[in-house]
Amino acid sequence: MIMKTNKPILFLSALSTLATITGCKQAKEHPDINLKRPNVIFIYADDLGIGDLSCYGATKISTPNIDRLAGQGVQFTNAYATSATSTPSRYGLLTGCYPWRKENTGIAPGNSELIIDTTCITMADMFHEAGYVTAAIGKWHLGLGPKGGTDFNKRIKPNAQSIGFDYEFIIPATVDRVPCVFVENGRVVNLDSTDPITVSYDKKVGNWPTGEENPELVKLKPSQGHNNTIINGIPRIGWMTGGKSALWKDEEIADVITSKAKDFIIRSANEPFFLYMGTQDVHVPRIPHPRFAGKSGLGTRGDVILQLDWTIGEIIHTLDSLSIADNTLFIFTSDNGPVIDDGYQDGALAMLNGHTPMGNYRGGKYSLYEAGTRVPFIVRWPAAIAPCKQQGLFSQIDVYASLAEILEQPLVAGSAPDSHPRSLSLLGHDQTNREYIIQQNLNNTLAIIQGDWKYLEPSDKPAIEYWTRMELGNAPEVQLYNLHTDPYEKKNVAGSYPEKVKELSGLLQNAVKHITHSKEQQ
């Protein structure tokens, strides 16, 4: 059975009608552009905070290219990732299914099997069915290979190509985890077959030095964990041996993946394309290219924010040079909120110099409080929208169905079960709130936001993440906050509003038990 997210004429007519009423105005008509088939670029920054960008109010650092993107598009102030950590946010985006519905969607080790079932109809599959050429470039962190772990010495299957991407050039996990290699279309780049790769997250393999055993070889010392195999003078999570010719150089990663993204755009310029790109910035270890080292005045964390801004500028320039920027729908956001010390002694805290990555919100990466999942979110599509601010509640879980709605592409029954078609909100033409937002922290405790109210379910799990001393938001008692009057979540008012607690608790329990998308589409 095939279900459509909308009637074909509805989206464009509604866009035109709503543009005259609320939100962004519709951009001037472009007679040579087919609004049903824009190119689509989705870029996930890594651990970027809502306070890290000058377009969101940062004064200690300037991000002119991202500011340009915001100034020419829709800048969201109430947009949320589905999770406060990387793997589940990426899972939710590409599947349209809340990650807490599925097992094994937590932070994936570098040798994890592919955690998205190959029978799942992903966002990339949807674009592929719509006639798009598709690519996944940069940070992946969704696993590779079959159950039992990844063999990096032969063609890796399943991989990103198994779930809808035509082209793959990826970092398997995170840059602080082994293996420190790129994978292109299922094969480790530059691997010497006489020097095979072995990876373990259980025990040391081979005789390569580790941070624990050989601290004198370390150039970036760990603050917590990160004391296993040393690659490029940096101790990582996990153990690795072999593959010397394939190892990346940390200071060149941004250049490499940006170049690959530009190459894909150039060779795909004459057909509709979907590019899913994950940057390694601003995740630890923060190793900027020499062009950016020392330039921010905020230490290496600030330097890699400048590097991230350069990456966005390079993509924008490529679109401009090919004269395809007008009909390219460009989404830029972060997978979760910011973290300062995430395992290395890089001076990030000492070098903040008044910079506030979390903005005026509580928590950060790993946390159920606002800074854990409230993220920068910017959408630019010059052919269809004019600049504006979007203040309505929006969740990344809805990107899948919203893009399908713009493309007028039918959704296969059962696909994107939690994703709601909210294209008018995505494009800034509708400023209304999503019915509710669900947040997830590191240990799968949930919160729900409806309107101004936020409810955090009680939890007996640890309240603090020991690596970062970050508040996770867990507490044995119920928490209720009014985000309008108390955006920092200082005052728990659950005792004063028992009926609101009951209402939101019931709403969250109902959402957890039931998948509502299919009902809404019938």
XYZ file of C-alpha atoms in Angstrom:
522
model
C 0.000 0.000 0.000
C 1.313 3.478 -0.925
C 0.309 6.544 1.017
C 0.911 10.151 0.089
C 1.830 12.815 2.573
C -0.237 15.376 0.655
C -2.295 15.950 -2.457
C -0.080 17.165 -5.307
C -1.597 20.613 -5.724
C -1.987 21.270 -2.005
C 1.598 22.067 -1.065
C 2.383 24.752 -3.618
C -1.011 26.422 -3.357
C -0.899 26.372 0.429
C 2.625 27.776 0.354
C 1.468 30.684 -1.778
C -1.597 31.310 0.388
C 0.159 31.136 3.753
C 3.013 33.309 2.531
C 0.598 36.217 2.326
C -0.685 35.584 5.853
C 2.157 34.631 8.176
C 5.824 33.721 8.411
C 8.275 34.123 5.540
C 7.148 35.718 2.352
C 7.417 33.663 -0.777
C 10.460 34.531 -2.843
C 10.058 36.051 -6.268
C 9.084 33.620 -8.989
C 11.832 31.872 -10.906
C 10.292 30.780 -14.215
C 13.061 28.306 -15.054
C 12.941 26.486 -11.712
C 10.843 23.469 -10.813
C 9.950 23.919 -7.144
C 8.958 20.270 -6.898
C 12.512 19.091 -7.530
C 15.010 21.243 -5.657
C 18.469 19.976 -4.927
C 18.667 19.220 -1.210
C 21.711 19.551 1.032
C 21.491 18.559 4.687
C 24.562 19.328 6.796
C 24.921 18.077 10.357
C 27.498 19.916 12.434
C 28.760 17.907 15.401
C 28.278 19.129 18.995
C 27.572 22.707 17.868
C 25.697 24.856 20.361
C 22.933 27.358 19.722
C 25.233 29.963 21.271
C 28.219 29.137 19.040
C 27.142 31.193 16.017
C 27.114 34.946 15.560
C 23.728 34.765 13.835
C 22.385 33.342 17.118
C 23.951 36.088 19.193
C 27.545 34.979 19.781
C 29.791 38.019 20.188
C 33.167 36.395 20.853
C 33.334 34.619 17.507
C 32.177 35.438 13.986
C 30.665 32.912 11.583
C 30.010 34.976 8.424
C 29.211 32.118 6.042
C 26.661 30.521 8.364
C 25.327 34.016 9.079
C 24.865 34.484 5.333
C 22.932 31.244 5.157
C 20.676 32.443 7.986
C 20.308 35.917 6.530
C 19.103 34.484 3.236
C 16.805 31.866 4.724
C 14.725 30.724 7.672
C 16.442 30.846 11.060
C 14.741 28.685 13.687
C 14.751 29.601 17.362
C 12.785 26.590 18.639
C 14.181 23.653 16.666
C 15.242 20.411 18.330
C 17.324 17.341 17.598
C 15.621 14.126 18.673
C 18.460 13.185 21.015
C 21.274 14.747 23.022
C 23.840 12.429 21.407
C 25.027 11.687 17.889
C 23.995 8.192 16.809
C 20.334 8.392 17.872
C 19.853 11.848 16.327
C 21.186 10.611 13.000
C 19.082 7.476 13.219
C 15.937 9.522 13.856
C 16.631 11.904 10.996
C 17.281 9.262 8.339
C 14.529 6.835 9.393
C 11.815 9.201 10.626
C 11.503 6.888 13.641
C 12.270 7.956 17.196
C 15.535 6.218 18.160
C 14.241 5.250 21.595
C 11.749 2.933 19.889
C 14.617 0.718 18.721
C 17.361 -1.162 20.506
C 21.056 -0.537 19.813
C 20.646 3.090 18.757
C 22.924 4.468 21.475
C 26.399 5.878 20.814
C 27.879 3.348 18.385
C 31.450 2.020 18.651
C 33.650 2.333 15.594
C 33.219 -1.328 14.649
C 29.454 -1.492 15.100
C 27.291 -3.218 12.536
C 24.945 -1.020 10.485
C 22.191 -0.163 12.967
C 19.605 0.834 10.344
C 17.883 -2.266 9.012
C 18.381 -2.509 5.253
C 14.651 -3.159 4.859
C 13.912 0.272 6.368
C 12.829 2.895 3.825
C 15.186 5.733 4.711
C 15.161 9.368 3.692
C 17.836 8.523 1.144
C 15.588 5.771 -0.270
C 12.780 8.317 -0.569
C 15.012 10.679 -2.547
C 16.288 7.818 -4.677
C 12.738 6.799 -5.552
C 12.020 10.422 -6.483
C 14.785 10.261 -9.091
C 17.565 11.930 -7.110
C 21.211 10.986 -7.027
C 22.230 10.668 -3.375
C 25.415 10.838 -1.314
C 26.522 10.425 2.298
C 29.769 12.272 3.024
C 31.606 12.886 6.302
C 30.735 11.644 9.745
C 28.471 8.584 9.680
C 28.306 6.983 13.160
C 25.494 4.572 12.258
C 27.639 1.467 11.968
C 28.810 -0.536 8.969
C 28.711 -4.193 8.053
C 26.703 -7.177 9.327
C 25.954 -8.247 12.871
C 29.078 -9.331 14.656
C 31.099 -6.264 13.703
C 32.855 -4.685 10.765
C 35.655 -6.262 8.736
C 37.535 -3.264 7.344
C 39.792 -5.369 5.103
C 37.289 -6.221 2.398
C 34.287 -4.595 0.782
C 32.017 -3.638 3.681
C 28.382 -4.597 3.285
C 25.873 -3.455 4.274
C 26.967 0.166 4.148
C 25.407 3.544 3.390
C 24.776 2.356 -0.173
C 22.563 -0.375 1.270
C 20.096 2.178 2.619
C 19.614 4.515 -0.331
C 22.881 6.375 -0.919
C 24.468 6.113 -4.360
C 27.822 7.414 -3.150
C 29.537 7.038 0.212
C 32.647 8.731 1.595
C 32.466 8.532 5.361
C 34.142 8.593 8.735
C 32.858 5.312 10.250
C 32.122 6.680 13.726
C 33.599 9.719 15.489
C 37.043 11.247 15.161
C 37.935 10.211 18.717
C 37.199 6.544 17.952
C 39.160 3.988 15.954
C 39.443 3.107 13.128
C 40.839 6.468 11.990
C 40.213 5.867 8.285
C 37.834 6.946 5.542
C 35.488 4.481 3.851
C 34.484 5.085 0.233
C 31.765 2.941 -1.307
C 32.401 0.132 1.125
C 36.198 0.089 1.016
C 38.785 1.674 3.295
C 40.567 4.399 1.330
C 44.295 3.747 0.628
C 44.356 0.456 2.545
C 47.402 -1.736 1.941
C 46.226 -5.357 1.809
C 49.525 -6.494 3.361
C 48.800 -4.373 6.460
C 45.266 -5.411 7.493
C 43.226 -3.486 10.040
C 42.171 -5.007 13.347
C 39.775 -3.128 15.614
C 38.468 -3.989 19.085
C 36.458 -2.198 21.718
C 36.939 -5.019 24.220
C 40.705 -5.416 24.522
C 44.009 -4.235 23.116
C 44.972 -5.655 19.728
C 48.444 -5.578 18.225
C 51.386 -3.651 19.612
C 50.561 -0.047 18.743
C 51.151 2.284 21.713
C 48.263 3.441 23.878
C 47.688 6.537 25.935
C 47.562 4.470 29.082
C 50.820 2.619 28.481
C 52.776 5.314 26.639
C 51.719 8.759 27.893
C 55.073 10.187 26.782
C 53.946 9.740 23.130
C 50.742 11.740 23.586
C 50.513 15.304 22.241
C 46.891 15.849 23.340
C 46.325 14.476 26.808
C 43.002 12.928 27.845
C 40.954 14.407 30.666
C 38.682 11.349 30.917
C 38.843 8.077 29.011
C 40.437 8.431 25.556
C 43.516 6.490 26.620
C 43.546 3.624 24.110
C 45.408 3.433 20.759
C 47.402 6.544 19.861
C 46.840 7.801 16.294
C 48.689 10.961 15.168
C 49.772 11.566 18.747
C 46.166 11.497 19.977
C 44.868 8.663 22.171
C 41.462 7.402 21.021
C 38.573 5.312 22.251
C 39.115 1.687 21.241
C 42.103 -0.294 20.055
C 43.430 -0.543 16.518
C 46.403 -1.947 14.664
C 47.225 -2.038 10.941
C 46.142 0.165 8.061
C 48.966 2.706 8.448
C 48.690 3.880 4.849
C 44.957 4.542 5.319
C 45.105 6.653 8.484
C 43.706 10.156 8.176
C 45.567 13.289 9.245
C 43.309 15.037 11.727
C 44.110 18.566 10.591
C 43.138 17.651 7.006
C 39.774 15.972 7.682
C 37.658 19.071 7.036
C 39.468 19.744 3.773
C 39.042 16.146 2.609
C 35.326 15.784 3.278
C 34.559 19.300 2.000
C 36.387 18.505 -1.229
C 34.422 15.269 -1.606
C 31.141 17.139 -1.052
C 32.061 19.776 -3.633
C 33.041 17.100 -6.151
C 29.687 15.379 -5.690
C 27.787 18.642 -6.181
C 29.775 19.490 -9.322
C 29.257 16.130 -10.993
C 25.566 16.080 -10.016
C 24.743 19.668 -10.978
C 22.665 18.698 -14.013
C 20.298 16.395 -12.115
C 18.486 16.708 -8.797
C 20.702 15.572 -5.938
C 20.498 14.923 -2.203
C 23.667 15.414 -0.176
C 23.747 14.282 3.448
C 26.940 15.637 4.980
C 28.251 15.241 8.516
C 31.131 17.432 9.638
C 33.577 16.337 12.314
C 33.603 19.875 13.684
C 33.247 20.747 16.500
C 33.670 17.263 18.026
C 36.788 16.256 19.970
C 39.646 15.915 19.287
C 39.585 19.479 17.986
C 42.508 19.673 15.573
C 42.117 22.661 13.238
C 43.960 23.015 9.967
C 46.935 25.412 10.300
C 44.847 28.007 8.401
C 42.584 28.284 11.443
C 44.870 27.351 14.344
C 45.008 30.171 16.875
C 42.714 32.443 14.834
C 39.598 32.475 17.025
C 41.091 33.589 20.320
C 38.949 30.896 21.966
C 41.362 27.983 21.750
C 41.008 25.002 19.456
C 37.256 24.729 20.030
C 36.819 28.218 18.654
C 39.267 27.503 15.835
C 37.246 24.524 14.597
C 34.082 26.653 14.670
C 35.887 28.926 12.185
C 36.814 25.794 10.212
C 33.173 24.696 10.198
C 32.140 28.123 8.930
C 34.730 27.804 6.152
C 33.222 24.439 5.167
C 29.783 26.002 4.821
C 31.288 28.852 2.809
C 32.912 26.396 0.417
C 29.587 24.633 -0.193
C 27.787 27.946 -0.721
C 30.473 29.123 -3.149
C 30.234 25.874 -5.121
C 26.470 26.288 -5.513
C 26.930 29.905 -6.592
C 29.622 29.021 -9.122
C 27.331 26.448 -10.725
C 24.321 28.828 -10.691
C 22.239 26.267 -8.790
C 21.959 28.004 -5.421
C 18.474 29.381 -6.083
C 16.904 25.960 -6.382
C 18.950 24.228 -3.714
C 17.183 23.645 -0.422
C 20.023 23.914 2.086
C 19.511 22.774 5.698
C 22.180 23.361 8.328
C 21.860 22.175 11.918
C 23.595 20.213 14.691
C 23.129 16.641 15.880
C 22.945 17.714 19.542
C 23.999 20.488 21.860
C 27.496 21.621 22.823
C 30.045 20.204 25.231
C 33.175 21.939 26.485
C 35.441 19.257 27.987
C 34.566 15.998 26.258
C 37.604 13.924 27.165
C 40.723 15.881 26.164
C 42.773 18.557 27.917
C 42.395 21.084 25.104
C 41.825 24.160 27.273
C 38.330 24.682 25.906
C 36.884 25.759 29.255
C 39.735 28.066 30.159
C 39.645 29.686 26.691
C 35.919 30.456 26.566
C 36.645 34.129 27.299
C 32.976 34.876 27.913
C 31.720 32.806 24.980
C 28.538 30.854 25.840
C 28.052 27.793 23.603
C 24.826 26.840 25.443
C 23.308 30.286 24.963
C 21.060 31.007 27.918
C 20.002 27.381 28.339
C 20.802 24.701 30.893
C 22.661 21.483 30.155
C 24.394 20.564 26.909
C 25.373 17.430 25.006
C 24.080 14.293 26.796
C 21.483 16.325 28.739
C 17.693 16.352 28.884
C 17.783 20.061 29.667
C 17.308 22.500 26.806
C 20.909 22.927 25.651
C 21.070 19.179 25.016
C 18.722 19.188 22.029
C 17.713 22.793 21.239
C 20.037 23.428 18.307
C 20.734 25.929 15.555
C 18.606 25.122 12.526
C 18.719 27.116 9.285
C 16.933 26.536 5.969
C 17.752 28.412 2.762
C 15.946 28.015 -0.568
C 16.035 31.311 -2.481
C 13.571 30.193 -5.146
C 10.835 29.470 -2.616
C 11.370 31.489 0.539
C 12.501 34.911 1.646
C 14.428 35.482 4.895
C 12.623 35.306 8.237
C 12.794 33.937 11.771
C 10.835 30.768 12.591
C 9.670 30.706 16.209
C 7.389 27.668 16.102
C 8.376 24.379 17.740
C 10.050 22.132 15.185
C 11.704 18.712 15.462
C 14.314 17.135 13.219
C 12.159 14.005 13.252
C 9.845 15.834 10.817
C 12.492 16.658 8.208
C 11.945 13.344 6.365
C 8.188 13.677 5.820
C 8.441 17.421 5.211
C 10.936 16.973 2.385
C 8.787 14.202 0.920
C 5.865 16.626 0.990
C 7.863 19.273 -0.876
C 8.853 16.714 -3.502
C 5.261 15.431 -3.613
C 6.819 12.017 -3.202
C 4.561 9.257 -1.821
C 5.662 7.691 1.447
C 5.582 3.911 1.534
C 3.224 2.615 4.224
C 5.093 2.202 7.487
C 8.032 4.391 6.516
C 8.984 7.434 8.609
C 6.422 6.404 11.256
C 7.060 9.307 13.637
C 7.773 11.972 11.014
C 5.017 14.495 10.347
C 4.775 16.424 7.043
C 5.387 20.027 8.133
C 6.877 21.552 4.987
C 5.193 24.904 5.513
C 6.835 25.143 8.922
C 10.174 23.971 7.512
C 10.047 26.797 4.981
C 8.925 29.391 7.504
C 5.463 29.946 6.051
C 3.680 28.535 9.086
C 4.790 29.696 12.533
C 2.552 27.373 14.525
C 4.031 24.923 17.021
C 4.388 21.212 16.521
C 1.889 19.457 18.784
C 4.755 18.370 21.029
C 8.523 17.800 21.047
C 10.103 14.704 22.605
C 13.679 14.911 23.896
C 16.043 12.044 24.802
C 19.210 12.172 26.881
C 22.294 9.933 27.042
C 20.630 7.154 29.051
C 17.273 7.276 27.253
C 15.295 9.302 29.773
C 12.604 11.298 27.958
C 11.061 14.737 28.211
C 8.159 16.319 26.357
C 7.492 19.946 25.444
C 4.061 21.240 24.571
C 3.645 24.970 24.159
C 5.472 26.683 27.000
C 5.521 23.607 29.229
C 8.201 20.953 29.577
C 7.824 17.704 31.529
C 10.787 15.449 32.423
C 9.926 11.913 33.391
C 11.337 10.674 36.721
C 14.454 8.525 36.532
C 16.691 6.555 38.867
C 19.622 6.782 36.437
C 22.721 8.899 37.198
C 22.101 12.638 37.252
C 25.609 13.594 36.065
C 27.729 12.472 33.104
C 31.082 11.772 34.728
C 33.187 12.659 31.663
C 31.844 16.178 31.389
C 30.188 16.800 34.759
C 27.157 17.624 32.629
C 23.729 17.534 34.224
C 21.814 14.787 32.431
C 18.429 15.975 33.684
C 17.685 12.765 35.570
C 15.967 13.001 38.932
C 13.847 10.593 40.972
C 11.090 13.184 41.149
C 8.966 14.606 38.345
C 10.208 17.866 36.823
C 8.040 20.538 35.204
C 9.246 23.851 33.798
C 7.596 26.799 32.095
C 10.037 27.620 29.301
C 8.395 30.984 28.614
C 9.040 32.360 32.091
C 11.969 30.105 32.987
C 13.978 29.180 29.842
C 16.975 28.166 31.973
C 14.857 25.573 33.824
C 15.804 26.860 37.260
C 12.477 26.348 39.023
C 10.740 22.978 39.098
C 7.035 23.846 39.404
C 5.668 20.286 39.295
C 4.244 20.644 42.804
C 2.281 23.760 41.844
C 0.743 22.349 38.655
C -0.263 18.711 39.292
C -2.856 18.750 36.513
C -0.274 19.877 33.947
C 2.061 17.122 35.158
C -0.701 14.570 34.709
C -1.570 15.903 31.256
C 1.997 15.893 29.922
C 2.868 12.577 31.552
C -0.114 11.019 29.826
C 0.788 12.622 26.515
C 4.343 11.263 26.727
C 3.197 7.784 27.722
C 0.732 7.724 24.841
C 3.413 8.845 22.365
C 5.780 6.125 23.582
C 3.148 3.413 23.266
C 1.723 4.412 19.903
C 3.080 5.348 16.509
C 0.623 7.955 15.253
C 1.936 8.899 11.816
C 0.179 6.144 9.889
C -3.144 7.047 11.491
C -2.721 10.685 10.505
C -2.075 9.746 6.893
C -5.174 7.574 6.472
